[in-house]
Amino acid sequence: MGALVSVLDLKKDYKVGETVVHALRGMDMEIEAGEFTAVAGPSGSGKSTLLNLIGCLDTPTEGKVLINENDVSHYSKKELANIRRESIGFIFQTFNLIPILSAFENVAFPLSLLHWDSEKIQNNVNQILKDVGLEGMEDRYPRELSGGQQQRVAVARALVKEPTIILADEPTANLDSNTGGDILDLMRELNEEKGATFIFSTHDPMVMDRARRLINLKDGMIHSDERK
Amino acid sequence: MLFLIRFAFKNIWRYKRRTIITFIAISVGIVLFVFTDSMLKGFHYESVRNFIDYESSHIKIYNQEFYDEMSDEGFLLLDKGIENYKKVQDIISTEDISVTPRISFNARMINERIGGERPFTVIGIEPDMDKNVYSLKESIDSGRYLKTDEYGVIIGKMAAKKLEVKIGDMLTILTRTKYDTYQAISVEVVGIINPPNPQISRSVAYIPLDIAKRDLDMEGDITEIGIRAKDDDIEDLLDDISSELKSNNMGYLTAVSWRELGKDWLTLSRTKTAGSYIIILVIFIIAAVGVINTMLMSVFERIKEIGMMRALGMRDNEILWSFIFEGAAIGLFGAVFGVVIGLLVNAYQVYIGFDWSFMTNMDVDIGYRIMDVVKGVWNPESFIFAATFSILAPALISIYPSLKAIRMEITESLRTA
Ligand SMILES: Nc1ncnc2c1ncn2[C@@H]1O[C@H](COP(=O)(O)OP(=O)(O)OP(=O)(O)O)[C@@H](O)[C@H]1O
Ligand SMILES: [Mg+2]
């Protein structure tokens, strides 16, 4: 059986006016189910670009991304939206909760998109909010939550539909290091208990320490790749 | 879909103040629209009523030459009258109509006591027949109705004020007879009327038909026959009367409908209506600009959120619909509010009415045959139109910014602040 995610000679160019920026210059990697992977590297090394391509938010210039052995690199926008809806969870640097929805409703949002029935939504959302330590805060709005709590809601939102893979582009960059550490611990816990597959990018050595696999990028290429 | 609708209703409260301002703009638009529509229709119906009741009756019969001269130049030619009008009456009379003869002539009226003078149209009427066709008798304000063969006159309240006369005062009617000789008729003011028609109140006086016949040397002629039918739709009756006149060798007479007689002011009324709708259109445009602004802002402020929702797998058409529903929801609140206020304001206008006497008192001809209080009319279509428009417009307007937002790359949307 193949890997959960396979990246094959992946290249991504951006055109900025006349010049072309080679953000990814040919990358190969495999991510197995249940891995807890950090992508590190200096600013501009291509971390976000890589995560966006794996997350089906963008399509590569060359090369392939396989998710569950399906080549998504030539999918239409609609097909990409379907994959994201069903199989991919996102955690963002700036939390990106919907301000007019309560914690519960924010977590329920991806399930509503999947047309789950309300009883099932109720059960799953309450369970995951308990898992991320927000029991009793279901009815709070994002503005009534601390940054760390908001990111916990975001983690719950990413996990609630039990996606194939969860992508997090610098999930702790907007948090102080203690809170960031807590979020990482939470993600790792969910990884161990639920077997959720995480790929996250970071600048923070403390976050890298908590990863079980660390991929270092440099100038759009893989500089090092180690499992701990 | 249900989820998107619920989501849209939550979203409109994101910026409470802006939403409230927007739906107030929509409501004000609706209220002004239904109010003005009701008012203009009220003006029109009331004017038609007062025109028929006091001026045109339903159909008038004239000597063709008299009618042409009157409509072209405003002259009333007494030598172009109707001879033997009793015979005409016999020809056209059926159970369904009332008829009455009149003599209309131009004159100057002089207050004998203080000498003030004003131009008038004086009408000789047959008191007992006239009241079945026109509403003069019902509008007596002080004094009494005319009696046959008396040297009495009835004038309007506005004219009485201008001439400074009261009941019992003497007026001299200065005019020319059928044979163009000068004639002065001295009459006593026996009644003052307060008709809801400013034309009548301002410059028309009534004397008994016998007096007019005798003192104007009419030799039995009259100038017109007024006919009142059961209702205002008289086109068939008009055709019947016209052919009756022809077949009885009275081709020199013409039967004219109230619509034809009032075509000048009816056209004016239509022009005014069009003008008022332009003002309403401007109000609608102002409201629409507010709505456009709100919808543009609420989409463009949420670019990042839209990117996030798309990242979570929300489809482009779902995003589009959520904004369409959001626009419709704002419109719906505005419509509900506007229709409720509109119903209240219009109920006042329909059952109590507003006083427009400041307009009629200005002594300018506004075309409409209205005085002081005019009541509005219920026009359900104007409410339905305004409400539908208010819901659809914001819904449609929201399509444009939403399309722009979903044409952006997701990664780009997510990078915006
Ligand atoms: N939409 C874009 N248009 C043009 N150039 C881009 C775009 N996105 C990324 N780049 C360029 O591609 C390269 C890789 O960018 P990327 O955002 O993937 O780096 P990163 O490792 O995530 O950096 P950071 O740590 O600052 O987030 C950079 O040189 C960047 O300027
Ligand atoms: Mg980045």
XYZ file of C-alpha atoms and ligand atoms in Angstrom:
677
model
C 0.000 0.000 0.000
C 1.284 3.470 -0.914
C 1.745 6.451 1.331
C -1.113 8.698 2.473
C 0.456 11.635 0.682
C 3.097 11.372 -2.031
C 4.866 14.376 -3.471
C 6.679 13.687 -6.737
C 9.144 16.126 -8.273
C 6.906 18.976 -7.186
C 7.597 22.396 -8.694
C 5.784 25.662 -8.238
C 6.597 28.924 -9.998
C 5.040 32.291 -9.306
C 5.104 35.030 -11.851
C 5.742 38.424 -10.354
C 5.558 40.872 -13.224
C 8.312 39.885 -15.651
C 10.250 37.678 -13.249
C 9.465 34.118 -12.264
C 9.922 33.035 -8.645
C 10.731 29.345 -8.284
C 9.066 28.717 -4.927
C 9.422 24.921 -5.139
C 12.207 23.509 -7.303
C 11.457 19.794 -7.357
C 10.501 18.058 -4.174
C 9.871 14.415 -3.338
C 8.455 13.065 -0.127
C 5.979 10.626 1.322
C 3.816 11.109 4.352
C 2.451 8.018 6.066
C -0.842 7.859 7.919
C -0.473 8.870 11.531
C 2.687 10.927 11.076
C 3.253 14.159 12.988
C 5.442 16.189 10.672
C 6.946 19.661 10.994
C 8.096 21.560 7.914
C 10.773 24.080 8.815
C 13.067 26.398 6.938
C 13.899 30.043 6.542
C 11.397 32.580 5.360
C 10.692 32.184 1.657
C 11.933 28.597 1.554
C 8.560 27.350 0.309
C 6.828 25.990 3.428
C 3.490 27.655 2.781
C 3.663 26.832 -0.892
C 4.185 23.145 -0.110
C 1.348 23.029 2.401
C -0.993 24.806 0.009
C -0.285 22.248 -2.700
C -0.779 19.271 -0.387
C -3.908 20.974 0.918
C -5.382 21.230 -2.582
C -5.612 25.015 -2.330
C -3.415 25.455 -5.362
C -2.130 23.387 -8.278
C 1.553 22.677 -9.026
C 3.444 24.015 -12.025
C 5.038 20.610 -12.478
C 5.115 17.310 -10.649
C 2.410 15.529 -8.725
C 0.652 15.385 -5.412
C -1.004 12.056 -4.652
C -3.507 11.810 -1.833
C -4.511 8.233 -1.083
C -2.884 7.420 -4.423
C -5.147 9.829 -6.297
C -3.285 12.357 -8.385
C -4.866 15.686 -7.482
C -2.487 17.876 -9.474
C -4.831 18.141 -12.419
C -8.120 18.245 -10.561
C -10.627 20.938 -11.414
C -11.477 23.613 -8.851
C -14.679 21.810 -8.026
C -12.947 18.483 -7.507
C -10.346 20.168 -5.316
C -13.139 21.735 -3.248
C -14.682 18.292 -2.799
C -11.390 16.784 -1.615
C -10.873 19.637 0.847
C -14.424 19.351 2.079
C -14.164 15.615 2.724
C -10.537 14.805 3.419
C -8.540 17.823 4.536
C -8.541 19.866 7.709
C -6.888 23.264 8.001
C -5.534 25.177 10.963
C -4.455 28.733 10.192
C -1.932 31.056 11.731
C -4.610 33.681 12.405
C -7.218 31.193 13.673
C -9.754 32.373 11.072
C -12.886 31.604 13.024
C -16.174 33.029 11.827
C -16.862 35.861 14.290
C -20.652 35.650 14.183
C -20.701 31.949 14.987
C -20.238 30.467 18.465
C -17.445 27.987 19.204
C -19.928 25.187 18.669
C -21.174 26.599 15.374
C -17.649 27.212 14.119
C -16.737 23.595 14.748
C -20.022 22.442 13.236
C -19.452 24.515 10.081
C -17.477 21.878 8.083
C -20.041 19.240 9.056
C -22.897 21.451 7.827
C -21.061 21.684 4.512
C -21.103 17.872 4.455
C -24.848 17.875 5.229
C -24.546 15.795 8.348
C -27.766 15.551 10.313
C -28.005 17.759 13.343
C -27.963 14.999 15.934
C -24.725 13.594 14.586
C -23.278 17.105 14.401
C -24.307 17.735 17.995
C -22.574 14.593 19.263
C -19.369 14.954 17.292
C -18.928 18.648 17.976
C -19.501 18.294 21.709
C -17.081 15.393 21.855
C -14.292 17.168 19.990
C -14.753 20.381 21.981
C -14.336 18.241 25.107
C -11.223 16.674 23.571
C -9.625 20.065 22.939
C -10.480 21.170 26.485
C -13.269 23.649 25.726
C -16.112 21.933 27.510
C -18.523 24.583 28.767
C -17.371 27.177 26.236
C -19.516 25.913 23.370
C -21.656 29.031 23.255
C -18.878 31.570 23.424
C -18.114 33.707 20.432
C -14.538 34.032 19.141
C -14.222 37.547 20.622
C -14.987 36.057 24.045
C -12.111 33.586 23.774
C -8.341 34.008 24.232
C -6.017 33.419 21.296
C -5.120 29.966 22.604
C -8.762 29.064 23.082
C -9.569 30.301 19.595
C -6.841 28.116 18.163
C -8.280 25.180 20.114
C -11.600 25.819 18.426
C -9.746 25.882 15.112
C -8.060 22.570 15.937
C -11.445 21.104 16.785
C -12.875 22.460 13.537
C -10.061 20.841 11.553
C -10.450 17.476 13.273
C -14.189 17.127 13.662
C -14.817 15.506 10.294
C -11.892 13.087 10.859
C -10.045 14.139 7.721
C -7.298 12.157 6.023
C -4.797 14.870 6.791
C -4.613 18.079 8.814
C -2.479 20.934 7.537
C -1.388 23.798 9.746
C 0.658 26.710 8.382
C 2.470 28.197 11.388
C -0.339 27.427 13.854
C 1.559 28.909 16.805
C 3.025 32.018 15.227
C 0.302 34.241 16.673
C 0.528 32.756 20.166
C 2.977 33.259 23.013
C 5.365 30.370 23.438
C 3.573 28.756 26.399
C 0.232 28.788 24.648
C 1.892 27.698 21.409
C 3.429 24.787 23.272
C 0.026 23.850 24.666
C -1.505 23.839 21.193
C 1.309 21.648 19.937
C 0.818 19.286 22.871
C -2.880 19.144 22.075
C -2.191 18.372 18.415
C 0.273 15.674 19.375
C -2.213 14.185 21.831
C -4.878 14.035 19.129
C -2.316 12.552 16.792
C -1.522 9.804 19.274
C -5.049 9.131 20.483
C -6.969 9.464 17.235
C -4.208 8.691 14.796
C -4.808 12.004 12.987
C -2.095 12.870 10.474
C -0.638 16.363 10.932
C 1.666 18.402 8.743
C 2.549 21.804 10.110
C 5.062 24.480 9.271
C 6.974 26.490 11.819
C 9.872 28.776 12.557
C 9.885 27.904 16.216
C 12.551 25.456 17.504
C 10.305 24.608 20.463
C 7.632 23.454 18.017
C 10.165 21.516 15.929
C 11.211 19.680 19.098
C 7.702 18.343 19.540
C 7.499 16.962 15.992
C 8.202 13.332 15.307
C 9.422 14.044 11.808
C 11.162 17.233 10.757
C 11.524 18.269 7.132
C 13.828 21.207 6.533
C 13.387 23.241 3.383
C 15.889 25.538 1.770
C 15.340 27.496 -1.441
C 12.388 25.417 -2.515
C 14.163 22.069 -1.968
C 14.281 19.530 0.856
C 17.431 20.188 2.826
C 16.935 17.468 5.422
C 14.239 14.990 6.451
C 14.543 13.156 9.774
C 12.245 10.961 11.828
C 12.699 11.116 15.577
C -29.740 25.524 1.491
C -31.411 25.825 4.862
C -27.997 26.015 6.460
C -26.966 28.781 4.067
C -30.153 30.738 4.800
C -29.599 30.453 8.535
C -25.986 31.470 8.023
C -27.104 34.504 5.978
C -29.517 35.647 8.680
C -26.735 35.452 11.265
C -24.379 37.316 8.974
C -26.583 40.379 8.577
C -26.072 41.162 12.264
C -22.312 41.203 11.855
C -22.314 44.981 11.406
C -25.474 45.928 13.232
C -25.324 49.630 12.636
C -24.653 49.372 8.954
C -27.396 46.806 8.550
C -29.866 48.958 10.423
C -28.980 52.042 8.373
C -29.394 50.012 5.211
C -32.741 48.654 6.109
C -33.931 52.050 7.264
C -32.939 53.369 3.832
C -34.934 50.561 2.246
C -37.886 51.193 4.552
C -37.893 54.924 3.864
C -37.823 54.157 0.143
C -40.815 51.860 0.499
C -42.774 54.283 2.668
C -42.173 57.203 0.314
C -43.052 55.085 -2.655
C -46.330 53.712 -1.356
C -47.237 57.071 0.163
C -46.619 59.043 -3.010
C -48.280 56.430 -5.159
C -51.365 56.489 -2.943
C -51.356 60.286 -2.822
C -51.081 60.722 -6.588
C -53.816 58.178 -7.200
C -55.907 59.952 -4.570
C -55.320 63.298 -6.300
C -56.292 61.749 -9.585
C -59.453 59.985 -8.438
C -60.566 62.978 -6.410
C -59.897 65.285 -9.347
C -61.853 63.083 -11.726
C -64.728 63.013 -9.226
C -64.731 66.780 -8.766
C -64.343 67.419 -12.446
C -67.338 65.265 -13.328
C -69.436 66.492 -10.411
C -68.782 70.195 -10.951
C -67.570 70.793 -14.480
C -67.931 68.216 -17.187
C -70.728 65.890 -16.072
C -70.276 62.599 -17.937
C -71.141 63.759 -21.403
C -71.859 67.197 -22.724
C -73.646 68.105 -25.886
C -72.565 71.296 -27.647
C -73.006 72.973 -30.940
C -69.885 71.779 -32.811
C -68.836 75.370 -33.573
C -69.308 76.443 -29.966
C -67.237 73.509 -28.791
C -64.427 74.121 -31.288
C -64.165 77.791 -30.408
C -64.292 77.018 -26.699
C -61.562 74.410 -26.843
C -59.341 76.345 -29.250
C -59.647 79.908 -27.988
C -61.602 79.735 -24.762
C -64.381 81.907 -26.197
C -68.002 81.061 -25.492
C -70.022 82.017 -28.588
C -73.601 82.564 -27.530
C -74.829 82.634 -31.140
C -73.596 79.064 -31.598
C -75.947 77.462 -29.114
C -78.357 74.578 -29.099
C -81.793 75.363 -30.498
C -84.829 73.512 -29.302
C -82.986 71.650 -26.576
C -86.190 70.022 -25.301
C -86.239 67.988 -28.483
C -82.622 66.959 -27.965
C -83.506 65.914 -24.445
C -86.358 63.787 -25.727
C -84.125 62.077 -28.241
C -81.410 61.104 -25.817
C -83.396 60.526 -22.653
C -83.474 57.041 -21.218
C -84.198 55.930 -17.691
C -80.545 55.587 -16.935
C -79.409 59.142 -17.434
C -80.161 62.605 -16.085
C -79.824 65.652 -18.286
C -79.811 69.388 -17.693
C -79.442 72.476 -19.883
C -76.956 75.238 -19.169
C -75.854 78.542 -20.622
C -72.193 79.355 -20.061
C -70.829 82.801 -20.787
C -67.839 84.931 -19.956
C -68.402 87.982 -17.785
C -66.844 90.380 -15.340
C -68.313 90.572 -11.876
C -68.318 93.799 -9.940
C -68.973 94.196 -6.250
C -71.556 96.995 -6.279
C -70.646 98.130 -2.778
C -66.875 98.491 -3.094
C -66.267 98.142 -6.803
C -63.813 95.215 -6.991
C -63.936 93.420 -10.321
C -62.960 89.915 -11.486
C -63.396 87.800 -14.617
C -65.838 84.921 -14.256
C -67.501 82.163 -16.139
C -71.186 82.566 -15.369
C -73.460 79.607 -15.833
C -77.218 79.726 -16.130
C -78.725 76.646 -14.565
C -82.150 75.036 -14.252
C -82.093 74.558 -10.459
C -84.327 71.489 -10.272
C -82.720 69.606 -13.148
C -79.175 70.727 -12.500
C -78.984 69.101 -9.083
C -79.518 65.657 -10.678
C -76.440 66.121 -12.831
C -74.060 68.322 -10.858
C -73.284 68.543 -7.131
C -73.704 72.276 -6.706
C -76.539 71.974 -4.227
C -74.556 69.701 -1.882
C -71.747 72.208 -1.598
C -73.784 75.168 -0.311
C -71.710 76.625 2.496
C -73.951 79.531 3.476
C -77.185 80.990 2.133
C -79.288 78.774 -0.132
C -79.599 77.142 -3.543
C -80.974 79.095 -6.527
C -84.668 79.468 -7.285
C -86.091 79.649 -10.777
C -86.420 83.106 -12.260
C -84.826 85.152 -9.462
C -82.063 87.717 -9.838
C -79.846 85.727 -7.532
C -76.340 84.374 -7.865
C -74.312 81.636 -6.255
C -70.552 82.011 -6.122
C -67.681 80.024 -4.675
C -66.110 80.710 -1.339
C -62.756 81.659 -2.839
C -64.420 84.090 -5.257
C -66.530 85.593 -2.463
C -63.390 86.224 -0.483
C -61.651 87.852 -3.444
C -64.651 90.055 -4.241
C -65.270 90.681 -0.559
C -68.964 89.838 -0.791
C -71.298 88.052 1.586
C -74.870 86.773 1.412
C -77.236 89.617 0.512
C -74.609 91.731 -1.297
C -75.255 92.863 -4.839
C -73.057 91.973 -7.810
C -73.151 93.319 -11.339
C -72.526 90.843 -14.131
C -70.991 92.692 -17.095
C -71.202 90.762 -20.352
C -72.413 90.775 -23.957
C -75.611 89.281 -25.266
C -76.002 86.810 -28.105
C -76.122 89.846 -30.415
C -72.914 91.255 -28.948
C -74.487 94.209 -27.181
C -73.304 95.106 -23.695
C -75.442 93.962 -20.836
C -75.263 94.490 -17.107
C -77.212 92.171 -14.846
C -77.599 93.060 -11.222
C -77.930 90.049 -8.948
C -78.052 89.377 -5.244
C -75.714 86.840 -3.665
C -78.102 84.176 -2.339
C -75.648 81.368 -1.734
C -71.964 80.745 -1.281
C -70.677 77.295 -2.167
C -67.550 75.579 -0.960
C -66.975 72.999 -3.663
C -63.966 70.664 -3.500
C -63.028 71.956 -6.946
C -60.861 75.105 -6.886
C -61.740 76.086 -10.467
C -65.376 76.369 -9.431
C -64.692 78.022 -6.128
C -62.396 80.588 -7.677
C -64.078 81.819 -10.846
C -67.504 80.392 -11.584
C -70.871 81.944 -10.695
C -74.348 80.492 -11.150
C -77.600 82.285 -12.011
C -81.017 80.871 -12.959
C -81.296 79.725 -16.570
C -84.368 81.892 -17.236
C -82.463 85.033 -16.314
C -79.570 84.103 -18.581
C -81.926 83.299 -21.451
C -83.819 86.555 -21.116
C -80.998 89.000 -20.390
C -78.636 87.549 -23.002
C -81.317 87.509 -25.718
C -80.862 83.773 -26.117
C -84.335 83.319 -27.609
C -84.694 79.894 -26.048
C -81.191 78.717 -26.978
C -78.823 77.184 -24.471
C -75.108 76.462 -24.879
C -74.830 72.951 -23.544
C -76.602 69.914 -22.186
C -74.970 68.006 -19.344
C -75.612 64.300 -18.968
C -74.998 62.123 -15.926
C -74.788 58.369 -16.407
C -74.721 55.529 -13.867
C -70.949 55.279 -13.841
C -67.852 56.885 -15.294
C -67.472 54.491 -18.208
C -69.611 56.139 -20.795
C -67.996 55.229 -24.118
C -70.951 53.083 -25.291
C -73.449 55.700 -24.203
C -71.444 58.339 -26.039
C -71.620 56.324 -29.259
C -75.375 55.820 -28.851
C -75.984 59.511 -28.259
C -73.807 60.539 -31.196
C -75.650 58.282 -33.589
C -79.047 59.320 -32.208
C -78.138 62.955 -32.853
C -77.052 62.160 -36.390
C -80.074 60.129 -37.295
C -82.337 62.914 -36.038
C -80.769 65.518 -38.280
C -78.858 67.148 -35.461
C -75.443 66.700 -36.951
C -74.463 70.246 -35.926
C -74.337 69.017 -32.341
C -71.478 67.096 -30.840
C -71.409 64.830 -27.788
C -68.174 65.031 -25.822
C -67.053 62.737 -22.993
C -65.623 63.970 -19.694
C -62.297 62.426 -20.651
C -62.180 64.566 -23.765
C -63.295 67.681 -21.872
C -60.622 67.119 -19.229
C -57.827 66.058 -21.507
C -55.694 69.109 -20.712
C -55.568 68.597 -16.993
C -55.589 64.808 -17.315
C -52.415 65.099 -19.384
C -51.009 67.527 -16.857
C -51.873 65.095 -14.105
C -50.077 62.295 -15.919
C -47.013 64.497 -16.407
C -47.019 65.389 -12.732
C -47.330 61.727 -11.855
C -44.364 60.930 -14.060
C -42.428 63.744 -12.404
C -43.212 62.413 -8.967
C -42.116 58.933 -9.967
C -38.803 60.389 -11.057
C -38.375 61.795 -7.559
C -39.227 58.378 -6.163
C -36.756 56.806 -8.542
C -34.074 59.120 -7.191
C -34.981 58.046 -3.652
C -34.781 54.423 -4.748
C -31.398 55.045 -6.309
C -30.131 56.623 -3.106
C -31.381 53.605 -1.153
C -29.840 51.312 -3.758
C -26.483 53.068 -3.441
C -26.656 52.444 0.305
C -27.448 48.813 -0.320
C -24.689 48.485 -2.920
C -22.238 50.041 -0.490
C -23.304 47.684 2.287
C -23.105 44.606 0.119
C -19.750 45.580 -1.381
C -18.343 46.268 2.037
C -19.686 43.137 3.617
C -18.179 41.012 0.881
C -14.854 42.771 0.556
C -14.288 42.945 4.293
C -14.669 39.200 4.395
C -12.230 38.239 1.640
C -10.052 36.352 4.073
C -13.027 34.631 5.639
C -14.282 33.670 2.197
C -10.842 32.197 1.476
C -11.022 30.246 4.726
C -14.489 28.928 3.960
C -13.380 27.853 0.513
C -10.350 26.163 2.063
C -12.774 24.217 4.261
C -14.451 23.018 1.079
C -17.368 25.403 0.793
C -18.287 25.462 -2.883
C -18.272 28.673 -4.889
C -21.997 28.513 -5.540
C -22.643 28.030 -1.825
C -20.685 31.196 -1.113
C -22.548 33.029 -3.839
C -25.892 31.886 -2.448
C -24.977 32.778 1.104
C -24.372 36.367 0.009
C -27.506 36.430 -2.139
C -29.502 35.270 0.889
C -27.751 37.848 3.023
C -28.755 40.628 0.630
C -32.288 39.263 0.482
C -32.409 39.056 4.282
C -31.469 42.725 4.678
C -34.056 43.541 2.025
C -36.632 41.406 3.805
C -36.189 43.226 7.110
C -36.325 46.560 5.283
C -39.413 45.418 3.398
C -41.242 44.202 6.505
C -40.438 47.401 8.361
C -41.212 49.596 5.352
C -44.483 47.854 4.582
C -45.660 48.097 8.204
C -44.854 51.822 8.411
C -46.214 52.293 4.899
C -49.486 50.630 5.905
C -49.812 52.912 8.923
C -48.975 56.115 7.063
C -51.209 55.167 4.191
C -54.053 54.159 6.484
C -53.933 57.690 7.829
C -53.916 59.044 4.318
C -56.761 56.826 3.145
C -59.080 57.205 6.140
C -58.256 60.706 7.349
C -56.293 62.311 4.549
C -53.819 65.143 4.413
C -54.709 68.813 4.036
C -53.349 70.225 0.796
C -55.058 73.607 1.068
C -51.698 75.393 1.143
C -51.410 74.353 -2.485
C -54.894 75.403 -3.609
C -54.699 78.653 -1.646
C -51.742 79.817 -3.667
C -54.189 80.869 -6.389
C -52.273 79.007 -9.063
C -53.842 76.402 -11.236
C -52.240 73.109 -10.263
C -54.422 71.201 -12.708
C -55.784 68.900 -10.052
C -59.381 69.546 -9.045
C -58.692 69.291 -5.357
C -59.145 71.458 -2.273
C -57.824 70.978 1.265
C -58.135 67.347 2.390
C -57.465 64.614 -0.128
C -57.623 60.982 0.812
C -55.242 58.397 -0.549
C -56.183 55.073 -2.034
C -55.177 51.505 -1.228
C -53.089 50.082 -3.994
C -51.834 46.613 -2.978
C -49.705 46.416 -6.104
C -47.535 49.313 -4.966
C -46.805 47.497 -1.690
C -46.094 44.232 -3.457
C -43.889 45.947 -5.999
C -41.920 47.904 -3.393
C -41.433 44.876 -1.141
C -40.404 42.587 -3.983
C -38.022 45.164 -5.337
C -36.508 45.724 -1.886
C -35.787 42.033 -1.455
C -34.602 41.324 -4.970
C -32.385 44.371 -5.456
C -29.971 43.697 -2.556
C -29.963 39.990 -3.439
C -28.984 40.743 -7.022
C -26.544 43.466 -6.044
C -24.626 41.021 -3.821
C -23.870 38.784 -6.795
C -21.266 41.117 -8.224
C -18.865 41.372 -5.258
C -19.360 37.685 -4.444
C -18.333 36.710 -7.949
C -15.255 38.874 -7.623
C -14.406 37.268 -4.302
C -14.721 33.703 -5.549
C -12.687 34.452 -8.643
C -9.730 35.244 -6.393
C -7.198 32.494 -5.688
C -7.862 30.939 -2.285
C -4.238 31.359 -1.269
C -4.438 35.033 -2.150
C -7.672 35.528 -0.183
C -6.076 33.889 2.831
C -3.073 36.216 2.658
C -5.213 39.378 2.882
C -5.316 41.026 6.261
N 1.358 34.284 -4.555
C 2.671 34.478 -4.726
N 3.095 35.267 -5.732
C 4.391 35.466 -5.941
N 5.347 34.928 -5.195
C 5.016 34.129 -4.179
C 3.634 33.873 -3.890
N 3.565 33.057 -2.824
C 4.854 32.806 -2.473
N 5.705 33.437 -3.273
C 7.155 33.379 -3.231
O 7.541 32.004 -3.190
C 8.560 31.816 -2.273
C 8.115 30.825 -1.214
O 7.141 31.425 -0.435
P 6.423 30.735 0.770
O 5.344 31.600 1.213
O 6.079 29.341 0.396
O 7.601 30.723 1.854
P 7.513 30.331 3.374
O 8.567 29.329 3.604
O 6.141 29.963 3.760
O 7.937 31.689 4.065
P 7.492 32.291 5.470
O 8.292 31.581 6.494
O 7.851 33.705 5.369
O 6.035 32.027 5.580
C 8.925 33.169 -1.701
O 10.007 33.669 -2.446
C 7.703 33.973 -1.966
O 8.047 35.332 -2.174
Mg 4.688 30.794 5.027
